[in-house]
Amino acid sequence: MSTESPDPVRVLHVDDDPEFAEMAATFLERADDRLAVDAVTDANEALDRLDAGTVDCVVSDYDMPGRNGIEFLEAVRETDPTLPFILFTGKGSEAVASDAISAGVTDYLQKESGTDQYTVLANRITNAVKHDRSQRLVERSENRLREIIDSLPHLLFVVDEEGTYLLANEVLATFHDTTVAALEGSNVVDVLDRQPTGQFRADIEEVFETGEPKRVSAVEIADATGEAHVFEPRLLPYDLTDDDGRAVLGIAVDVTEREDRERELERTNTVLSTLVDTLPAGVLVEDEDRNVLKANDQLFDLFGMQGTPAEAVGEDCHRLAAAVSGLFDDPEAFVAGIDDAVTGGEDVRDEALALRDGRTFARNYRRIDLTDGDGHLWMYRDVSDRTRRERRLEALNETTRELMAADTAERIAEIGVEAANDVLDLGASSIHLHDDAASGLVPVAYTDALGDLVGDPPTFTGEGSIAWRSYDRGEAFAVGDVRDASDVYNPETPLRSELYLPLGDHGILLAGATRTGAFDQDDLVVGKILAGSLAAALEQVSRTQELRDRERELARRNEQLESFASILSHDLRNPLNVATGQLELAMEECNSDSLPPIERSLDRMATLIDDLLTLAREGASVGEMEPVDLGSLTRTCWGTVETGDANLTVETERTVVADRSRLRQLVENLVRNAVEHSSTGNRTPSDDAVEHSSTGNQSDVTVTVGGLADGFFVADDGPGIPADEREVVFDAGYSTGLDGTGLGLQIVERVADAHGWDVSVADSADGGTRIEITGVEFEAGASLH
């Protein structure tokens, strides 16, 4: 005996990492041989694949170039609102989960380490496709059933007391070689011959007078070609609105070829019966009097009804509804909903019905046309898993918002165990956070149910517990019976099955039950979603605490810098001023070669104090940014710096966006450095006596300030800086001059860093030094020069 292989499941996997996509395809097909995975790396290419071929399920990453996973999902939903779509992403966050649910995602799965995740993903794919195929089969069956009923070859019409057609079907219009629009609004006198018109008027008047249905036999009516047909009309009183009065509904069966018609009816009934029996939902068909015409086994299974569908034919549907109403939370509402639908005549789609045992049914209803009157089609489906999943995801979404508002790890743990208990029904649960001091996982929050079972939860340290194994490996899993595990912490524990959910590096969420096998795949999946939100919230609190600690450290350092600046400004400058004054008096009283070096040393100390104050008080901060004319500012700086015989060339008129005061410090120090460095570099041994005996004797160096594509430069034509010293020129204390403080270029670097600019050293066109400032923002429209 041969067996049919299960239908293949065609999966389109979209991930911008081709190596990961190929690996995932391999493990998915290995996890379930029904899966045939086609991997693409771009959402737009995936949309083309969906247009070109049949796909049963889409698995997509979130972070991708072009369209991200949510935008791709929205594009798919525009053309196929129900195609299974699983977001399989390494980015787990409240925003992504919320947007995915809003966009209509079928499932949400966060990427984990290890290959076990592909078994989970394979199960989620097959479950989603199974549900989708069942849903599509239900919809196709419903549509097909409606088409068959609507295509039955009967003449259908509604006429008022005046004989005006208020409603007609295509069969009647075709019979008279006209259209439905032309037929409706016309009178039977204009449509039928005199003899059938008279009989027809008499029959409908009888129905109006008695208010009872009437079956008429052997009515002969000619079609548009003149060919006679024999009909057996059934006329039923039909109540319109109060303003429109009364009417008669007529269904005329052509019995001209009765045997052919009987065979057609038999075939139709067979098709209808087959459809009803094979639908993956409970089906009940009632006649006009609310008696059972047809029911299927699925209906009996859903409601736990006794007997068989065949035995139920002819039963009173009112009695059946009352008999099963006790299954529902609100029995009266269940029955009332049936009566309201039948009375109102409005279709009902996916009406949710809550049962006492926690299940949820979806009810669908529509009125149908039967050969002998109106009928009623009911369909019931068990949607408990879908409803439970949707409620859990909605509650988890709300929990995530609450977690992100928490400001301590302890509060996050409290919210976590509350959600595990109230949202996920995990009952006995606890959260243990890693404590460096304890070198273990310390219990921070747990439910009363767990406390009643085990008392205060233990601290897990090192090896010797399943909890530590899960945390250390970062693997979430369920254990059906912990007593079978070699590393169970307490072999005598009253808990038999447990769920282990790591919270990244922060800790672990545990849930337990006193029975074995208490946790299924859905518990693991939604538990991992909660664990991901907890880990993100804990990471946020940790980073916030780190920022606060850093802010306190910066504040402490700023206080130290301010204290240092005060010492420079007061405690050092005052003695320096005294020494300068005394030196001036001494130079007036005597002429000694020993005094000028002292003067130069004191001047150097004053300059050093000024530079250190600049670094200590202003550091790497900038004030208000504004457009600054670089050429004009350079000329101003030249006038405030001692340049001697040096020359300035400005080759740029660009407007820089900067802090004017800090930019002036930068330019002044670059100009001073160029002049002093060139003066020192050009010095010969005989020059030392001259420089020591006189201040302000600078060389005739030329300093050039020019523009770059993304900045500017300050260059000189002096001796330049050796290549092996360029990496240290910005270090504190570096100077080639006898009087230099070695802080000028460090101030330049600090000012540049504060603006987000880069500083580098190169050779100038004339063989000297060129300092380049790049990454500069210019005012819009400014030219290079």
PDB file of C-alpha atoms in Angstrom, residues 544-782:
ATOM      1  CA  THR A 544      21.677  54.898  31.957  1.00  0.00           C
ATOM      2  CA  GLN A 545      23.568  54.101  35.158  1.00  0.00           C
ATOM      3  CA  GLU A 546      26.864  54.108  33.271  1.00  0.00           C
ATOM      4  CA  LEU A 547      26.028  57.517  31.830  1.00  0.00           C
ATOM      5  CA  ARG A 548      25.165  58.847  35.279  1.00  0.00           C
ATOM      6  CA  ASP A 549      28.449  57.500  36.687  1.00  0.00           C
ATOM      7  CA  ARG A 550      30.329  59.051  33.790  1.00  0.00           C
ATOM      8  CA  GLU A 551      28.580  62.393  34.319  1.00  0.00           C
ATOM      9  CA  ARG A 552      29.551  62.348  38.005  1.00  0.00           C
ATOM     10  CA  GLU A 553      33.153  61.526  37.068  1.00  0.00           C
ATOM     11  CA  LEU A 554      33.219  64.349  34.515  1.00  0.00           C
ATOM     12  CA  ALA A 555      31.766  66.749  37.076  1.00  0.00           C
ATOM     13  CA  ARG A 556      34.473  65.702  39.546  1.00  0.00           C
ATOM     14  CA  ARG A 557      37.194  66.222  36.948  1.00  0.00           C
ATOM     15  CA  ASN A 558      35.757  69.610  35.990  1.00  0.00           C
ATOM     16  CA  GLU A 559      35.931  70.623  39.639  1.00  0.00           C
ATOM     17  CA  GLN A 560      39.556  69.516  39.730  1.00  0.00           C
ATOM     18  CA  LEU A 561      40.322  71.469  36.548  1.00  0.00           C
ATOM     19  CA  GLU A 562      38.650  74.562  37.954  1.00  0.00           C
ATOM     20  CA  SER A 563      40.680  74.193  41.138  1.00  0.00           C
ATOM     21  CA  PHE A 564      43.817  73.786  39.035  1.00  0.00           C
ATOM     22  CA  ALA A 565      42.890  76.867  37.014  1.00  0.00           C
ATOM     23  CA  SER A 566      42.395  78.840  40.223  1.00  0.00           C
ATOM     24  CA  ILE A 567      45.858  77.824  41.427  1.00  0.00           C
ATOM     25  CA  LEU A 568      47.370  78.923  38.104  1.00  0.00           C
ATOM     26  CA  SER A 569      45.416  82.155  38.090  1.00  0.00           C
ATOM     27  CA  HIS A 570      46.019  83.175  41.702  1.00  0.00           C
ATOM     28  CA  ASP A 571      48.593  81.151  43.569  1.00  0.00           C
ATOM     29  CA  LEU A 572      51.146  81.121  40.704  1.00  0.00           C
ATOM     30  CA  ARG A 573      50.424  84.400  38.941  1.00  0.00           C
ATOM     31  CA  ASN A 574      50.725  86.539  42.097  1.00  0.00           C
ATOM     32  CA  PRO A 575      54.258  85.360  42.989  1.00  0.00           C
ATOM     33  CA  LEU A 576      55.174  85.694  39.306  1.00  0.00           C
ATOM     34  CA  ASN A 577      53.969  89.300  39.274  1.00  0.00           C
ATOM     35  CA  VAL A 578      56.070  90.003  42.395  1.00  0.00           C
ATOM     36  CA  ALA A 579      59.148  88.475  40.750  1.00  0.00           C
ATOM     37  CA  THR A 580      58.572  90.476  37.542  1.00  0.00           C
ATOM     38  CA  GLY A 581      58.236  93.722  39.473  1.00  0.00           C
ATOM     39  CA  GLN A 582      61.352  93.090  41.561  1.00  0.00           C
ATOM     40  CA  LEU A 583      63.295  92.207  38.390  1.00  0.00           C
ATOM     41  CA  GLU A 584      62.253  95.491  36.788  1.00  0.00           C
ATOM     42  CA  LEU A 585      63.559  97.405  39.864  1.00  0.00           C
ATOM     43  CA  ALA A 586      66.787  95.432  39.820  1.00  0.00           C
ATOM     44  CA  MET A 587      67.338  96.196  36.094  1.00  0.00           C
ATOM     45  CA  GLU A 588      66.887  99.933  36.849  1.00  0.00           C
ATOM     46  CA  GLU A 589      69.529  99.813  39.613  1.00  0.00           C
ATOM     47  CA  CYS A 590      72.187  97.779  37.825  1.00  0.00           C
ATOM     48  CA  ASN A 591      73.183  96.481  34.398  1.00  0.00           C
ATOM     49  CA  SER A 592      73.984  92.801  34.627  1.00  0.00           C
ATOM     50  CA  ASP A 593      74.120  90.117  31.900  1.00  0.00           C
ATOM     51  CA  SER A 594      72.402  87.768  34.355  1.00  0.00           C
ATOM     52  CA  LEU A 595      69.140  89.736  34.423  1.00  0.00           C
ATOM     53  CA  PRO A 596      67.842  89.347  30.786  1.00  0.00           C
ATOM     54  CA  PRO A 597      67.733  85.532  31.030  1.00  0.00           C
ATOM     55  CA  ILE A 598      65.677  85.910  34.228  1.00  0.00           C
ATOM     56  CA  GLU A 599      63.306  88.247  32.368  1.00  0.00           C
ATOM     57  CA  ARG A 600      62.907  85.755  29.523  1.00  0.00           C
ATOM     58  CA  SER A 601      62.257  82.965  32.010  1.00  0.00           C
ATOM     59  CA  LEU A 602      59.580  84.999  33.763  1.00  0.00           C
ATOM     60  CA  ASP A 603      57.970  85.856  30.401  1.00  0.00           C
ATOM     61  CA  ARG A 604      58.005  82.142  29.513  1.00  0.00           C
ATOM     62  CA  MET A 605      56.322  81.318  32.840  1.00  0.00           C
ATOM     63  CA  ALA A 606      53.591  83.916  32.165  1.00  0.00           C
ATOM     64  CA  THR A 607      52.964  82.485  28.683  1.00  0.00           C
ATOM     65  CA  LEU A 608      52.911  78.952  30.094  1.00  0.00           C
ATOM     66  CA  ILE A 609      50.309  79.966  32.701  1.00  0.00           C
ATOM     67  CA  ASP A 610      48.132  81.593  30.009  1.00  0.00           C
ATOM     68  CA  ASP A 611      48.278  78.467  27.813  1.00  0.00           C
ATOM     69  CA  LEU A 612      47.545  76.128  30.723  1.00  0.00           C
ATOM     70  CA  LEU A 613      44.555  78.278  31.739  1.00  0.00           C
ATOM     71  CA  THR A 614      43.259  78.034  28.181  1.00  0.00           C
ATOM     72  CA  LEU A 615      43.498  74.248  28.253  1.00  0.00           C
ATOM     73  CA  ALA A 616      42.114  73.870  31.779  1.00  0.00           C
ATOM     74  CA  ARG A 617      39.154  76.248  31.593  1.00  0.00           C
ATOM     75  CA  GLU A 618      37.988  75.969  28.013  1.00  0.00           C
ATOM     76  CA  GLY A 619      39.130  72.409  27.249  1.00  0.00           C
ATOM     77  CA  ALA A 620      37.313  70.728  24.360  1.00  0.00           C
ATOM     78  CA  SER A 621      34.078  72.713  24.424  1.00  0.00           C
ATOM     79  CA  VAL A 622      32.641  75.263  22.024  1.00  0.00           C
ATOM     80  CA  GLY A 623      30.057  77.948  22.443  1.00  0.00           C
ATOM     81  CA  GLU A 624      27.632  79.460  19.948  1.00  0.00           C
ATOM     82  CA  MET A 625      28.384  78.537  16.333  1.00  0.00           C
ATOM     83  CA  GLU A 626      28.206  81.367  13.795  1.00  0.00           C
ATOM     84  CA  PRO A 627      29.524  82.305  10.329  1.00  0.00           C
ATOM     85  CA  VAL A 628      33.085  83.703  10.630  1.00  0.00           C
ATOM     86  CA  ASP A 629      35.030  85.351   7.763  1.00  0.00           C
ATOM     87  CA  LEU A 630      38.277  83.367   7.861  1.00  0.00           C
ATOM     88  CA  GLY A 631      40.354  85.965   5.972  1.00  0.00           C
ATOM     89  CA  SER A 632      39.251  88.863   8.172  1.00  0.00           C
ATOM     90  CA  LEU A 633      39.775  86.844  11.351  1.00  0.00           C
ATOM     91  CA  THR A 634      43.287  85.842  10.218  1.00  0.00           C
ATOM     92  CA  ARG A 635      44.302  89.470   9.665  1.00  0.00           C
ATOM     93  CA  THR A 636      42.980  90.389  13.118  1.00  0.00           C
ATOM     94  CA  CYS A 637      44.974  87.544  14.722  1.00  0.00           C
ATOM     95  CA  TRP A 638      48.123  88.682  12.871  1.00  0.00           C
ATOM     96  CA  GLY A 639      47.806  92.090  14.478  1.00  0.00           C
ATOM     97  CA  THR A 640      47.626  90.630  17.996  1.00  0.00           C
ATOM     98  CA  VAL A 641      50.557  88.189  17.689  1.00  0.00           C
ATOM     99  CA  GLU A 642      54.209  89.327  17.917  1.00  0.00           C
ATOM    100  CA  THR A 643      55.400  88.624  14.356  1.00  0.00           C
ATOM    101  CA  GLY A 644      58.444  90.931  13.953  1.00  0.00           C
ATOM    102  CA  ASP A 645      59.593  90.945  10.309  1.00  0.00           C
ATOM    103  CA  ALA A 646      57.365  88.026   9.291  1.00  0.00           C
ATOM    104  CA  ASN A 647      54.928  88.412   6.382  1.00  0.00           C
ATOM    105  CA  LEU A 648      51.289  87.257   6.019  1.00  0.00           C
ATOM    106  CA  THR A 649      49.590  86.057   2.843  1.00  0.00           C
ATOM    107  CA  VAL A 650      45.815  85.331   2.958  1.00  0.00           C
ATOM    108  CA  GLU A 651      44.584  83.218   0.059  1.00  0.00           C
ATOM    109  CA  THR A 652      41.034  82.517   1.255  1.00  0.00           C
ATOM    110  CA  GLU A 653      37.931  84.556   1.898  1.00  0.00           C
ATOM    111  CA  ARG A 654      35.716  81.617   2.916  1.00  0.00           C
ATOM    112  CA  THR A 655      33.188  81.852   5.730  1.00  0.00           C
ATOM    113  CA  VAL A 656      33.610  79.195   8.404  1.00  0.00           C
ATOM    114  CA  VAL A 657      30.807  78.048  10.743  1.00  0.00           C
ATOM    115  CA  ALA A 658      32.535  78.046  14.151  1.00  0.00           C
ATOM    116  CA  ASP A 659      32.797  79.443  17.672  1.00  0.00           C
ATOM    117  CA  ARG A 660      34.479  82.782  16.857  1.00  0.00           C
ATOM    118  CA  SER A 661      36.470  83.008  20.108  1.00  0.00           C
ATOM    119  CA  ARG A 662      37.794  79.424  19.950  1.00  0.00           C
ATOM    120  CA  LEU A 663      38.613  79.745  16.214  1.00  0.00           C
ATOM    121  CA  ARG A 664      40.621  82.880  17.000  1.00  0.00           C
ATOM    122  CA  GLN A 665      42.612  80.922  19.620  1.00  0.00           C
ATOM    123  CA  LEU A 666      43.342  78.252  17.003  1.00  0.00           C
ATOM    124  CA  VAL A 667      44.495  80.715  14.318  1.00  0.00           C
ATOM    125  CA  GLU A 668      46.598  82.824  16.756  1.00  0.00           C
ATOM    126  CA  ASN A 669      48.433  79.726  17.996  1.00  0.00           C
ATOM    127  CA  LEU A 670      49.055  78.479  14.442  1.00  0.00           C
ATOM    128  CA  VAL A 671      50.418  81.869  13.358  1.00  0.00           C
ATOM    129  CA  ARG A 672      52.563  82.175  16.503  1.00  0.00           C
ATOM    130  CA  ASN A 673      53.847  78.623  16.045  1.00  0.00           C
ATOM    131  CA  ALA A 674      54.772  79.299  12.388  1.00  0.00           C
ATOM    132  CA  VAL A 675      56.666  82.480  13.228  1.00  0.00           C
ATOM    133  CA  GLU A 676      58.465  81.144  16.331  1.00  0.00           C
ATOM    134  CA  HIS A 677      59.253  77.747  14.777  1.00  0.00           C
ATOM    135  CA  SER A 678      60.697  79.337  11.633  1.00  0.00           C
ATOM    136  CA  SER A 679      62.708  81.798  13.739  1.00  0.00           C
ATOM    137  CA  THR A 680      64.167  78.961  15.804  1.00  0.00           C
ATOM    138  CA  GLY A 681      64.796  76.770  12.798  1.00  0.00           C
ATOM    139  CA  ASN A 682      66.733  79.548  10.994  1.00  0.00           C
ATOM    140  CA  ARG A 683      68.897  80.323  14.064  1.00  0.00           C
ATOM    141  CA  THR A 684      72.666  79.891  13.857  1.00  0.00           C
ATOM    142  CA  PRO A 685      74.943  79.519  16.898  1.00  0.00           C
ATOM    143  CA  SER A 686      75.859  83.212  16.713  1.00  0.00           C
ATOM    144  CA  ASP A 687      72.180  84.144  16.758  1.00  0.00           C
ATOM    145  CA  ASP A 688      71.683  82.862  20.316  1.00  0.00           C
ATOM    146  CA  ALA A 689      73.351  85.870  21.877  1.00  0.00           C
ATOM    147  CA  VAL A 690      71.190  88.202  19.829  1.00  0.00           C
ATOM    148  CA  GLU A 691      67.958  86.377  20.729  1.00  0.00           C
ATOM    149  CA  HIS A 692      68.898  86.220  24.404  1.00  0.00           C
ATOM    150  CA  SER A 693      69.654  89.896  24.462  1.00  0.00           C
ATOM    151  CA  SER A 694      66.543  91.082  22.675  1.00  0.00           C
ATOM    152  CA  THR A 695      62.876  90.048  22.474  1.00  0.00           C
ATOM    153  CA  GLY A 696      60.657  90.134  19.452  1.00  0.00           C
ATOM    154  CA  ASN A 697      63.443  89.539  16.968  1.00  0.00           C
ATOM    155  CA  GLN A 698      61.574  87.278  14.537  1.00  0.00           C
ATOM    156  CA  SER A 699      62.726  86.084  11.129  1.00  0.00           C
ATOM    157  CA  ASP A 700      61.336  87.315   7.846  1.00  0.00           C
ATOM    158  CA  VAL A 701      59.291  84.106   7.387  1.00  0.00           C
ATOM    159  CA  THR A 702      56.153  84.251   5.213  1.00  0.00           C
ATOM    160  CA  VAL A 703      52.991  82.699   6.701  1.00  0.00           C
ATOM    161  CA  THR A 704      50.249  81.681   4.231  1.00  0.00           C
ATOM    162  CA  VAL A 705      46.607  80.944   5.128  1.00  0.00           C
ATOM    163  CA  GLY A 706      44.683  79.228   2.308  1.00  0.00           C
ATOM    164  CA  GLY A 707      41.616  77.136   1.611  1.00  0.00           C
ATOM    165  CA  LEU A 708      41.103  73.391   1.158  1.00  0.00           C
ATOM    166  CA  ALA A 709      38.133  71.527  -0.269  1.00  0.00           C
ATOM    167  CA  ASP A 710      36.885  70.739   3.245  1.00  0.00           C
ATOM    168  CA  GLY A 711      38.908  73.139   5.395  1.00  0.00           C
ATOM    169  CA  PHE A 712      41.933  75.458   5.440  1.00  0.00           C
ATOM    170  CA  PHE A 713      45.685  75.435   6.105  1.00  0.00           C
ATOM    171  CA  VAL A 714      48.374  77.598   7.731  1.00  0.00           C
ATOM    172  CA  ALA A 715      51.793  77.180   6.079  1.00  0.00           C
ATOM    173  CA  ASP A 716      55.242  78.752   6.373  1.00  0.00           C
ATOM    174  CA  ASP A 717      58.450  78.722   4.329  1.00  0.00           C
ATOM    175  CA  GLY A 718      60.667  77.894   7.291  1.00  0.00           C
ATOM    176  CA  PRO A 719      62.794  74.780   7.849  1.00  0.00           C
ATOM    177  CA  GLY A 720      59.846  72.421   8.343  1.00  0.00           C
ATOM    178  CA  ILE A 721      59.342  69.600  10.868  1.00  0.00           C
ATOM    179  CA  PRO A 722      61.236  66.335  10.500  1.00  0.00           C
ATOM    180  CA  ALA A 723      58.989  63.437   9.452  1.00  0.00           C
ATOM    181  CA  ASP A 724      59.896  61.384  12.538  1.00  0.00           C
ATOM    182  CA  GLU A 725      58.669  64.190  14.846  1.00  0.00           C
ATOM    183  CA  ARG A 726      55.271  64.867  13.231  1.00  0.00           C
ATOM    184  CA  GLU A 727      53.442  62.331  15.349  1.00  0.00           C
ATOM    185  CA  VAL A 728      54.447  64.083  18.592  1.00  0.00           C
ATOM    186  CA  VAL A 729      54.074  67.754  17.668  1.00  0.00           C
ATOM    187  CA  PHE A 730      50.650  67.888  19.350  1.00  0.00           C
ATOM    188  CA  ASP A 731      51.909  66.376  22.594  1.00  0.00           C
ATOM    189  CA  ALA A 732      52.053  68.637  25.629  1.00  0.00           C
ATOM    190  CA  GLY A 733      55.505  70.146  26.063  1.00  0.00           C
ATOM    191  CA  TYR A 734      56.712  69.650  22.489  1.00  0.00           C
ATOM    192  CA  SER A 735      58.578  72.748  21.269  1.00  0.00           C
ATOM    193  CA  THR A 736      61.583  73.542  19.107  1.00  0.00           C
ATOM    194  CA  GLY A 737      61.915  77.081  20.507  1.00  0.00           C
ATOM    195  CA  LEU A 738      63.787  78.132  23.596  1.00  0.00           C
ATOM    196  CA  ASP A 739      60.875  80.302  24.706  1.00  0.00           C
ATOM    197  CA  GLY A 740      58.022  78.020  23.547  1.00  0.00           C
ATOM    198  CA  THR A 741      55.624  76.451  26.081  1.00  0.00           C
ATOM    199  CA  GLY A 742      54.937  73.371  23.984  1.00  0.00           C
ATOM    200  CA  LEU A 743      51.175  73.877  24.476  1.00  0.00           C
ATOM    201  CA  GLY A 744      50.283  75.918  21.401  1.00  0.00           C
ATOM    202  CA  LEU A 745      49.609  73.002  19.061  1.00  0.00           C
ATOM    203  CA  GLN A 746      47.847  71.090  21.819  1.00  0.00           C
ATOM    204  CA  ILE A 747      45.457  74.065  22.142  1.00  0.00           C
ATOM    205  CA  VAL A 748      44.991  73.920  18.362  1.00  0.00           C
ATOM    206  CA  GLU A 749      44.132  70.211  18.575  1.00  0.00           C
ATOM    207  CA  ARG A 750      41.688  70.785  21.456  1.00  0.00           C
ATOM    208  CA  VAL A 751      39.861  73.556  19.579  1.00  0.00           C
ATOM    209  CA  ALA A 752      39.689  71.428  16.412  1.00  0.00           C
ATOM    210  CA  ASP A 753      38.360  68.416  18.355  1.00  0.00           C
ATOM    211  CA  ALA A 754      35.699  70.595  19.986  1.00  0.00           C
ATOM    212  CA  HIS A 755      34.452  71.547  16.499  1.00  0.00           C
ATOM    213  CA  GLY A 756      34.700  67.995  15.158  1.00  0.00           C
ATOM    214  CA  TRP A 757      37.597  68.902  12.863  1.00  0.00           C
ATOM    215  CA  ASP A 758      40.801  66.979  12.078  1.00  0.00           C
ATOM    216  CA  VAL A 759      44.384  68.353  12.329  1.00  0.00           C
ATOM    217  CA  SER A 760      47.374  67.034  10.396  1.00  0.00           C
ATOM    218  CA  VAL A 761      50.968  68.081   9.571  1.00  0.00           C
ATOM    219  CA  ALA A 762      52.473  68.143   6.066  1.00  0.00           C
ATOM    220  CA  ASP A 763      55.215  69.867   4.066  1.00  0.00           C
ATOM    221  CA  SER A 764      54.365  73.262   2.632  1.00  0.00           C
ATOM    222  CA  ALA A 765      54.916  74.116  -1.029  1.00  0.00           C
ATOM    223  CA  ASP A 766      58.017  76.111  -0.023  1.00  0.00           C
ATOM    224  CA  GLY A 767      59.551  73.316   2.039  1.00  0.00           C
ATOM    225  CA  GLY A 768      58.306  74.564   5.406  1.00  0.00           C
ATOM    226  CA  THR A 769      55.484  73.284   7.640  1.00  0.00           C
ATOM    227  CA  ARG A 770      51.832  73.134   6.681  1.00  0.00           C
ATOM    228  CA  ILE A 771      49.116  72.524   9.333  1.00  0.00           C
ATOM    229  CA  GLU A 772      45.844  71.374   7.742  1.00  0.00           C
ATOM    230  CA  ILE A 773      42.407  71.708   9.395  1.00  0.00           C
ATOM    231  CA  THR A 774      39.797  69.497   7.660  1.00  0.00           C
ATOM    232  CA  GLY A 775      36.205  68.434   8.187  1.00  0.00           C
ATOM    233  CA  VAL A 776      35.184  72.105   8.429  1.00  0.00           C
ATOM    234  CA  GLU A 777      31.636  73.302   7.721  1.00  0.00           C
ATOM    235  CA  PHE A 778      31.439  76.368   5.475  1.00  0.00           C
ATOM    236  CA  GLU A 779      28.551  78.734   4.958  1.00  0.00           C
ATOM    237  CA  ALA A 780      26.474  77.687   1.947  1.00  0.00           C
ATOM    238  CA  GLY A 781      27.630  79.220  -1.338  1.00  0.00           C
ATOM    239  CA  ALA A 782      31.195  79.928  -0.206  1.00  0.00           C
TER     240      ALA A 782
END
